[in-house]
mmCIF file of C-alpha atoms in Angstrom:
data_model
loop_
_atom_site.group_PDB
_atom_site.id
_atom_site.type_symbol
_atom_site.label_atom_id
_atom_site.label_comp_id
_atom_site.label_asym_id
_atom_site.label_seq_id
_atom_site.Cartn_x
_atom_site.Cartn_y
_atom_site.Cartn_z
ATOM 1 C CA MET A 1 176.999 179.572 101.549
ATOM 2 C CA SER A 2 179.940 181.329 103.194
ATOM 3 C CA ARG A 3 181.119 179.671 106.393
ATOM 4 C CA PRO A 4 182.146 181.648 109.468
ATOM 5 C CA PRO A 5 185.799 182.739 109.476
ATOM 6 C CA GLU A 6 186.687 180.603 112.490
ATOM 7 C CA SER A 7 188.420 177.267 111.971
ATOM 8 C CA GLN A 8 186.863 173.855 111.553
ATOM 9 C CA ALA A 9 188.357 172.738 114.869
ATOM 10 C CA ALA A 10 185.124 172.707 116.902
ATOM 11 C CA MET A 11 183.271 170.674 114.266
ATOM 12 C CA ASP A 12 186.218 168.288 113.873
ATOM 13 C CA GLN A 13 186.127 167.716 117.633
ATOM 14 C CA LEU A 14 182.395 166.943 117.495
ATOM 15 C CA LEU A 15 182.888 164.536 114.586
ATOM 16 C CA ALA A 16 185.660 162.787 116.546
ATOM 17 C CA THR A 17 183.304 162.544 119.522
ATOM 18 C CA LEU A 18 180.762 160.793 117.293
ATOM 19 C CA ASP A 19 183.321 158.292 115.976
ATOM 20 C CA LEU A 20 182.620 155.739 118.693
ATOM 21 C CA GLU A 21 184.987 152.929 119.610
ATOM 22 C CA LYS A 22 183.507 149.453 119.089
ATOM 23 C CA LEU A 23 184.213 147.319 122.172
ATOM 24 C CA GLU A 24 182.185 144.252 121.233
ATOM 25 C CA GLU A 25 179.155 143.436 119.125
ATOM 26 C CA ASN A 26 176.423 145.969 120.082
ATOM 27 C CA LEU A 27 178.746 147.664 122.589
ATOM 28 C CA PHE A 28 180.418 151.035 121.969
ATOM 29 C CA ARG A 29 182.412 153.606 123.909
ATOM 30 C CA GLY A 30 182.383 157.376 123.507
ATOM 31 C CA SER A 31 184.262 160.242 125.125
ATOM 32 C CA SER A 32 183.347 163.840 125.935
ATOM 33 C CA PRO A 33 185.306 166.996 125.036
ATOM 34 C CA GLN A 34 187.040 168.530 128.045
ATOM 35 C CA VAL A 35 185.627 172.051 127.971
ATOM 36 C CA GLY A 36 185.217 172.649 131.697
ATOM 37 C CA TRP A 37 181.529 171.762 132.040
ATOM 38 C CA GLN A 38 180.307 169.858 135.084
ATOM 39 C CA ARG A 39 177.978 167.613 133.061
ATOM 40 C CA VAL A 40 177.818 166.185 129.563
ATOM 41 C CA PHE A 41 175.705 168.175 127.103
ATOM 42 C CA GLY A 42 172.468 166.280 126.467
ATOM 43 C CA GLY A 43 172.688 166.740 122.698
ATOM 44 C CA GLN A 44 176.038 164.929 122.706
ATOM 45 C CA VAL A 45 174.567 161.875 124.441
ATOM 46 C CA ILE A 46 171.596 161.804 122.038
ATOM 47 C CA ALA A 47 173.934 162.024 119.044
ATOM 48 C CA GLN A 48 176.347 159.365 120.338
ATOM 49 C CA ALA A 49 173.498 156.991 121.184
ATOM 50 C CA LEU A 50 172.072 157.495 117.704
ATOM 51 C CA MET A 51 175.468 156.780 116.142
ATOM 52 C CA ALA A 52 175.792 153.585 118.200
ATOM 53 C CA ALA A 53 172.371 152.425 117.011
ATOM 54 C CA GLN A 54 173.115 153.331 113.384
ATOM 55 C CA ARG A 55 176.214 151.146 113.457
ATOM 56 C CA THR A 56 174.007 148.115 114.101
ATOM 57 C CA VAL A 57 171.613 148.921 111.226
ATOM 58 C CA GLY A 58 172.196 148.382 107.507
ATOM 59 C CA ASP A 59 173.307 151.285 105.318
ATOM 60 C CA ASP A 60 169.943 151.211 103.509
ATOM 61 C CA ARG A 61 167.977 152.233 106.633
ATOM 62 C CA PHE A 62 167.832 155.714 108.096
ATOM 63 C CA VAL A 63 166.518 157.013 111.413
ATOM 64 C CA HIS A 64 162.980 158.401 111.319
ATOM 65 C CA SER A 65 162.351 158.814 115.052
ATOM 66 C CA LEU A 66 163.951 158.633 118.474
ATOM 67 C CA HIS A 67 162.580 158.874 122.012
ATOM 68 C CA ALA A 68 165.001 159.445 124.882
ATOM 69 C CA TYR A 69 165.128 159.899 128.665
ATOM 70 C CA PHE A 70 167.903 161.588 130.638
ATOM 71 C CA ILE A 71 168.260 159.528 133.814
ATOM 72 C CA ARG A 72 171.385 160.878 135.517
ATOM 73 C CA PRO A 73 173.824 163.719 134.736
ATOM 74 C CA GLY A 74 176.687 162.580 132.522
ATOM 75 C CA ASP A 75 180.251 162.848 133.852
ATOM 76 C CA PRO A 76 182.491 164.419 131.158
ATOM 77 C CA SER A 77 185.675 163.117 132.828
ATOM 78 C CA VAL A 78 185.036 159.433 132.029
ATOM 79 C CA PRO A 79 183.933 157.546 128.885
ATOM 80 C CA ILE A 80 180.301 156.628 128.221
ATOM 81 C CA VAL A 81 179.488 153.034 127.253
ATOM 82 C CA TYR A 82 176.555 152.552 124.869
ATOM 83 C CA GLN A 83 174.795 149.186 124.854
ATOM 84 C CA VAL A 84 172.517 148.543 121.872
ATOM 85 C CA ASP A 85 169.699 145.999 121.932
ATOM 86 C CA ARG A 86 168.538 144.887 118.481
ATOM 87 C CA ILE A 87 164.810 144.785 119.207
ATOM 88 C CA ARG A 88 163.646 144.040 115.671
ATOM 89 C CA ASP A 89 164.844 143.889 112.072
ATOM 90 C CA GLY A 90 161.853 143.809 109.729
ATOM 91 C CA SER A 91 161.634 144.111 105.978
ATOM 92 C CA SER A 92 161.074 147.897 106.166
ATOM 93 C CA PHE A 93 161.767 148.961 109.756
ATOM 94 C CA ALA A 94 164.433 148.272 112.366
ATOM 95 C CA THR A 95 164.089 149.103 116.067
ATOM 96 C CA ARG A 96 166.911 149.635 118.556
ATOM 97 C CA TRP A 97 167.052 150.235 122.305
ATOM 98 C CA ILE A 98 170.156 152.054 123.561
ATOM 99 C CA VAL A 99 171.357 152.504 127.144
ATOM 100 C CA ALA A 100 174.258 154.819 128.060
ATOM 101 C CA ILE A 101 176.234 153.702 131.126
ATOM 102 C CA GLN A 102 178.707 155.438 133.439
ATOM 103 C CA HIS A 103 180.045 154.377 136.839
ATOM 104 C CA GLY A 104 178.006 151.164 136.587
ATOM 105 C CA HIS A 105 174.651 152.965 136.211
ATOM 106 C CA PRO A 106 172.425 153.981 133.289
ATOM 107 C CA ILE A 107 172.546 157.733 132.692
ATOM 108 C CA PHE A 108 170.375 157.773 129.542
ATOM 109 C CA SER A 109 168.090 155.495 127.545
ATOM 110 C CA MET A 110 166.724 155.840 124.024
ATOM 111 C CA SER A 111 164.629 153.933 121.520
ATOM 112 C CA ALA A 112 165.185 154.617 117.827
ATOM 113 C CA SER A 113 163.438 153.419 114.686
ATOM 114 C CA PHE A 114 164.957 153.136 111.210
ATOM 115 C CA GLN A 115 163.283 152.703 107.819
ATOM 116 C CA VAL A 116 164.277 151.939 104.251
ATOM 117 C CA GLU A 117 163.556 154.805 101.863
ATOM 118 C CA GLU A 118 159.984 154.782 100.574
ATOM 119 C CA GLY A 119 157.807 157.134 98.568
ATOM 120 C CA GLY A 120 154.367 158.212 99.762
ATOM 121 C CA LEU A 121 152.026 161.072 100.566
ATOM 122 C CA ASP A 122 153.866 164.309 101.251
ATOM 123 C CA HIS A 123 152.846 167.545 102.989
ATOM 124 C CA GLN A 124 154.228 169.920 105.625
ATOM 125 C CA VAL A 125 153.304 173.072 107.496
ATOM 126 C CA PRO A 126 154.990 176.175 106.012
ATOM 127 C CA MET A 127 157.996 177.869 107.553
ATOM 128 C CA PRO A 128 157.082 181.143 109.291
ATOM 129 C CA PRO A 129 158.344 184.374 107.710
ATOM 130 C CA VAL A 130 161.375 185.589 109.673
ATOM 131 C CA THR A 131 164.413 187.820 109.227
ATOM 132 C CA PRO A 132 167.167 185.974 107.288
ATOM 133 C CA PRO A 133 170.348 185.146 109.224
ATOM 134 C CA GLU A 134 172.554 187.534 107.241
ATOM 135 C CA LYS A 135 170.568 190.479 108.612
ATOM 136 C CA LEU A 136 170.925 189.372 112.230
ATOM 137 C CA MET A 137 173.691 190.009 114.735
ATOM 138 C CA GLY A 138 176.467 187.409 114.624
ATOM 139 C CA GLU A 139 177.930 185.748 117.713
ATOM 140 C CA LYS A 140 181.062 187.915 117.618
ATOM 141 C CA GLU A 141 179.011 191.120 117.729
ATOM 142 C CA PHE A 142 176.725 189.634 120.351
ATOM 143 C CA LYS A 143 179.645 188.858 122.633
ATOM 144 C CA GLU A 144 181.088 192.358 122.261
ATOM 145 C CA LEU A 145 177.792 194.110 123.020
ATOM 146 C CA PHE A 146 176.118 191.926 125.642
ATOM 147 C CA LEU A 147 178.657 189.803 127.507
ATOM 148 C CA ALA A 148 180.640 192.460 129.343
ATOM 149 C CA GLN A 149 177.887 192.906 131.946
ATOM 150 C CA ALA A 150 176.486 189.367 131.766
ATOM 151 C CA PRO A 151 176.717 186.895 134.689
ATOM 152 C CA GLU A 152 179.796 184.668 134.727
ATOM 153 C CA VAL A 153 177.840 181.550 133.747
ATOM 154 C CA VAL A 154 176.507 183.346 130.655
ATOM 155 C CA ARG A 155 179.959 184.589 129.654
ATOM 156 C CA LYS A 156 181.392 181.095 130.074
ATOM 157 C CA TYR A 157 178.668 179.569 127.894
ATOM 158 C CA TRP A 158 179.095 182.040 125.039
ATOM 159 C CA SER A 159 182.915 182.168 125.159
ATOM 160 C CA GLN A 160 183.308 178.489 124.272
ATOM 161 C CA ASP A 161 184.233 177.531 120.700
ATOM 162 C CA ARG A 162 181.182 175.541 119.636
ATOM 163 C CA PRO A 163 180.464 173.412 116.547
ATOM 164 C CA ILE A 164 177.049 175.067 116.116
ATOM 165 C CA GLU A 165 176.467 178.787 115.640
ATOM 166 C CA ILE A 166 173.123 180.225 116.694
ATOM 167 C CA ARG A 167 171.481 183.516 115.737
ATOM 168 C CA PRO A 168 168.230 184.315 117.563
ATOM 169 C CA VAL A 169 165.778 186.305 115.437
ATOM 170 C CA SER A 170 164.990 188.373 118.563
ATOM 171 C CA LEU A 171 167.352 189.392 121.365
ATOM 172 C CA VAL A 172 164.629 190.875 123.583
ATOM 173 C CA HIS A 173 164.937 188.167 126.238
ATOM 174 C CA TYR A 174 168.604 189.088 126.759
ATOM 175 C CA LEU A 175 167.664 192.707 127.445
ATOM 176 C CA THR A 176 164.620 192.471 129.703
ATOM 177 C CA LYS A 177 163.046 190.476 132.507
ATOM 178 C CA ASP A 178 159.569 191.094 131.099
ATOM 179 C CA LYS A 179 157.278 188.118 130.648
ATOM 180 C CA LEU A 180 157.300 187.237 126.952
ATOM 181 C CA GLU A 181 155.304 185.043 124.610
ATOM 182 C CA PRO A 182 156.522 181.405 124.886
ATOM 183 C CA ARG A 183 157.965 181.122 121.394
ATOM 184 C CA GLN A 184 161.171 181.917 119.551
ATOM 185 C CA ASP A 185 162.858 181.498 116.168
ATOM 186 C CA ILE A 186 166.573 180.764 115.986
ATOM 187 C CA TRP A 187 168.849 180.244 112.997
ATOM 188 C CA VAL A 188 171.433 177.487 113.544
ATOM 189 C CA ARG A 189 174.275 176.133 111.427
ATOM 190 C CA ALA A 190 177.388 173.994 111.616
ATOM 191 C CA VAL A 191 180.552 176.105 111.840
ATOM 192 C CA GLY A 192 182.480 173.582 109.737
ATOM 193 C CA ALA A 193 181.909 171.002 107.024
ATOM 194 C CA VAL A 194 179.774 167.953 107.877
ATOM 195 C CA PRO A 195 180.474 164.695 105.976
ATOM 196 C CA ALA A 196 178.210 163.810 103.062
ATOM 197 C CA ASP A 197 176.962 160.832 105.042
ATOM 198 C CA ARG A 198 173.324 160.753 106.158
ATOM 199 C CA HIS A 199 174.183 158.959 109.385
ATOM 200 C CA TYR A 200 176.571 161.719 110.476
ATOM 201 C CA GLN A 201 174.150 164.394 109.253
ATOM 202 C CA ALA A 202 171.348 162.900 111.364
ATOM 203 C CA CYS A 203 173.628 162.841 114.422
ATOM 204 C CA ILE A 204 174.620 166.494 114.008
ATOM 205 C CA LEU A 205 170.944 167.408 113.627
ATOM 206 C CA ALA A 206 170.131 165.457 116.794
ATOM 207 C CA TYR A 207 173.022 167.169 118.606
ATOM 208 C CA LEU A 208 171.824 170.695 117.845
ATOM 209 C CA SER A 209 168.159 169.820 118.494
ATOM 210 C CA ASP A 210 168.863 169.938 122.253
ATOM 211 C CA MET A 211 170.038 173.560 122.079
ATOM 212 C CA THR A 212 167.885 176.491 123.340
ATOM 213 C CA LEU A 213 164.652 174.500 123.858
ATOM 214 C CA LEU A 214 164.322 174.886 127.618
ATOM 215 C CA ASP A 215 164.789 178.643 127.399
ATOM 216 C CA THR A 216 161.535 178.946 125.447
ATOM 217 C CA SER A 217 159.520 177.493 128.338
ATOM 218 C CA LEU A 218 160.972 180.185 130.634
ATOM 219 C CA TYR A 219 160.040 183.189 128.476
ATOM 220 C CA PRO A 220 156.558 183.648 130.046
ATOM 221 C CA HIS A 221 158.203 183.831 133.481
ATOM 222 C CA GLY A 222 160.723 186.572 132.719
ATOM 223 C CA THR A 223 163.782 184.394 133.325
ATOM 224 C CA SER A 224 166.234 182.119 131.498
ATOM 225 C CA ILE A 225 168.324 178.974 131.915
ATOM 226 C CA PHE A 226 171.202 181.207 133.072
ATOM 227 C CA ASN A 227 169.319 182.207 136.221
ATOM 228 C CA PRO A 228 171.376 180.775 139.148
ATOM 229 C CA LYS A 229 168.194 180.529 141.235
ATOM 230 C CA LEU A 230 166.844 177.825 138.901
ATOM 231 C CA GLN A 231 167.723 174.153 138.553
ATOM 232 C CA VAL A 232 167.341 173.431 134.847
ATOM 233 C CA ALA A 233 167.886 170.115 133.027
ATOM 234 C CA SER A 234 166.466 168.142 130.113
ATOM 235 C CA LEU A 235 164.235 165.246 131.203
ATOM 236 C CA ASP A 236 163.200 163.655 127.921
ATOM 237 C CA HIS A 237 163.621 164.314 124.213
ATOM 238 C CA ALA A 238 161.762 163.085 121.145
ATOM 239 C CA MET A 239 162.634 163.724 117.517
ATOM 240 C CA TRP A 240 161.158 162.841 114.133
ATOM 241 C CA PHE A 241 163.317 163.018 111.007
ATOM 242 C CA HIS A 242 161.081 163.887 108.059
ATOM 243 C CA ARG A 243 163.490 164.581 105.204
ATOM 244 C CA PRO A 244 167.278 164.364 104.590
ATOM 245 C CA CYS A 245 169.328 167.452 105.371
ATOM 246 C CA ALA A 246 172.870 168.120 104.122
ATOM 247 C CA MET A 247 173.759 170.468 107.049
ATOM 248 C CA ASP A 248 175.568 172.841 104.664
ATOM 249 C CA ASP A 249 173.501 175.969 105.314
ATOM 250 C CA TRP A 250 171.470 177.744 107.981
ATOM 251 C CA LEU A 251 168.438 175.996 109.492
ATOM 252 C CA LEU A 252 165.555 177.802 111.159
ATOM 253 C CA TYR A 253 164.625 176.312 114.542
ATOM 254 C CA THR A 254 161.073 177.408 115.401
ATOM 255 C CA GLN A 255 160.051 176.752 119.003
ATOM 256 C CA ASP A 256 156.994 177.168 121.211
ATOM 257 C CA SER A 257 156.165 176.100 124.753
ATOM 258 C CA PRO A 258 152.504 175.088 125.220
ATOM 259 C CA SER A 259 152.804 174.438 128.961
ATOM 260 C CA SER A 260 154.876 174.695 132.133
ATOM 261 C CA SER A 261 153.668 173.106 135.372
ATOM 262 C CA GLY A 262 154.832 170.837 138.176
ATOM 263 C CA ALA A 263 158.431 172.179 137.935
ATOM 264 C CA ARG A 264 158.542 171.046 134.292
ATOM 265 C CA GLY A 265 158.462 172.965 131.026
ATOM 266 C CA MET A 266 157.471 171.464 127.682
ATOM 267 C CA THR A 267 158.711 172.807 124.322
ATOM 268 C CA ARG A 268 158.061 171.840 120.694
ATOM 269 C CA GLY A 269 160.299 172.649 117.751
ATOM 270 C CA GLY A 270 160.533 172.443 113.982
ATOM 271 C CA LEU A 271 163.739 172.577 111.919
ATOM 272 C CA TYR A 272 163.480 174.069 108.419
ATOM 273 C CA THR A 273 166.007 174.553 105.637
ATOM 274 C CA ARG A 274 166.479 178.082 104.353
ATOM 275 C CA SER A 275 164.209 177.198 101.417
ATOM 276 C CA GLY A 276 161.399 176.233 103.812
ATOM 277 C CA VAL A 277 161.648 172.424 103.827
ATOM 278 C CA LEU A 278 160.670 170.909 107.199
ATOM 279 C CA VAL A 279 163.425 168.396 107.963
ATOM 280 C CA ALA A 280 162.637 167.460 111.581
ATOM 281 C CA SER A 281 160.245 167.965 114.494
ATOM 282 C CA VAL A 282 161.243 167.943 118.165
ATOM 283 C CA ALA A 283 159.513 167.768 121.556
ATOM 284 C CA GLN A 284 161.192 168.054 124.939
ATOM 285 C CA GLU A 285 160.237 168.353 128.586
ATOM 286 C CA GLY A 286 162.702 169.782 131.056
ATOM 287 C CA LEU A 287 163.082 170.425 134.756
ATOM 288 C CA ILE A 288 162.680 174.111 135.699
ATOM 289 C CA ARG A 289 162.708 173.970 139.488
ATOM 290 C CA LYS A 290 163.495 176.788 141.898
ATOM 291 C CA ARG A 291 166.493 175.823 144.009
ATOM 292 C CA ALA A 292 165.711 174.810 147.581
ATOM 293 C CA ASP A 293 168.054 177.404 149.069
ATOM 294 C CA GLU A 294 166.284 180.256 147.278
#
């Protein structure tokens, strides 16, 4: 696979962000990149919490599921402290409870379960047929064609150097305010090399799993997360890791939103390798509230 021409710098920064400082047994500290955002990206907190938990589990056990709640917005200007509670260490499974703390308050909580490798029954739903990433518009071309007239918040989002490149199979939602079917397919990949370490690979996968999900729940309403009239934020996030993934090629992120109600939108996702192997499933509910002053 040929990597994008840009440097490895964005991925190196993400990997450094995941290399948590150990303060004490079961206590870790992480920082956030200073990129001008008002809150910490949810995928970063998920990935850092997962890394903290993994550092309390033996090397022979790998994450198979996590369930998280976003409690308060994260402040990117100060470190995040991750406290890990070793709930259980069994012969096959280990369970951890992780709380992220800033300014003396929890901002995020997550449970994660780890398992030794085992064989067993094996099946999966097939990957949908979609246009391959090489035939889709790259981010550079996208920026040149669409960003000149885009709102400032959209331009700011797309102008950042990011560790993950995304290529939507369809760009219709960027061109219209029509109400669309609540589903989308997006190719995603790391812009730089990811270590050949399953713990880091799982964290990168968890990081990117928080990207683009909420937008899918807004498709049927002819709007997007960039609409300044909306208050949009992740509320909870669940993920199941089915099979190892080396993170060295494009992944297809299939998404659908079965429901939006009560100022919340729910989205499901599946992550497939290019060859069609389902590596992870995701579910998320997010806040999609109209602002009070609108």
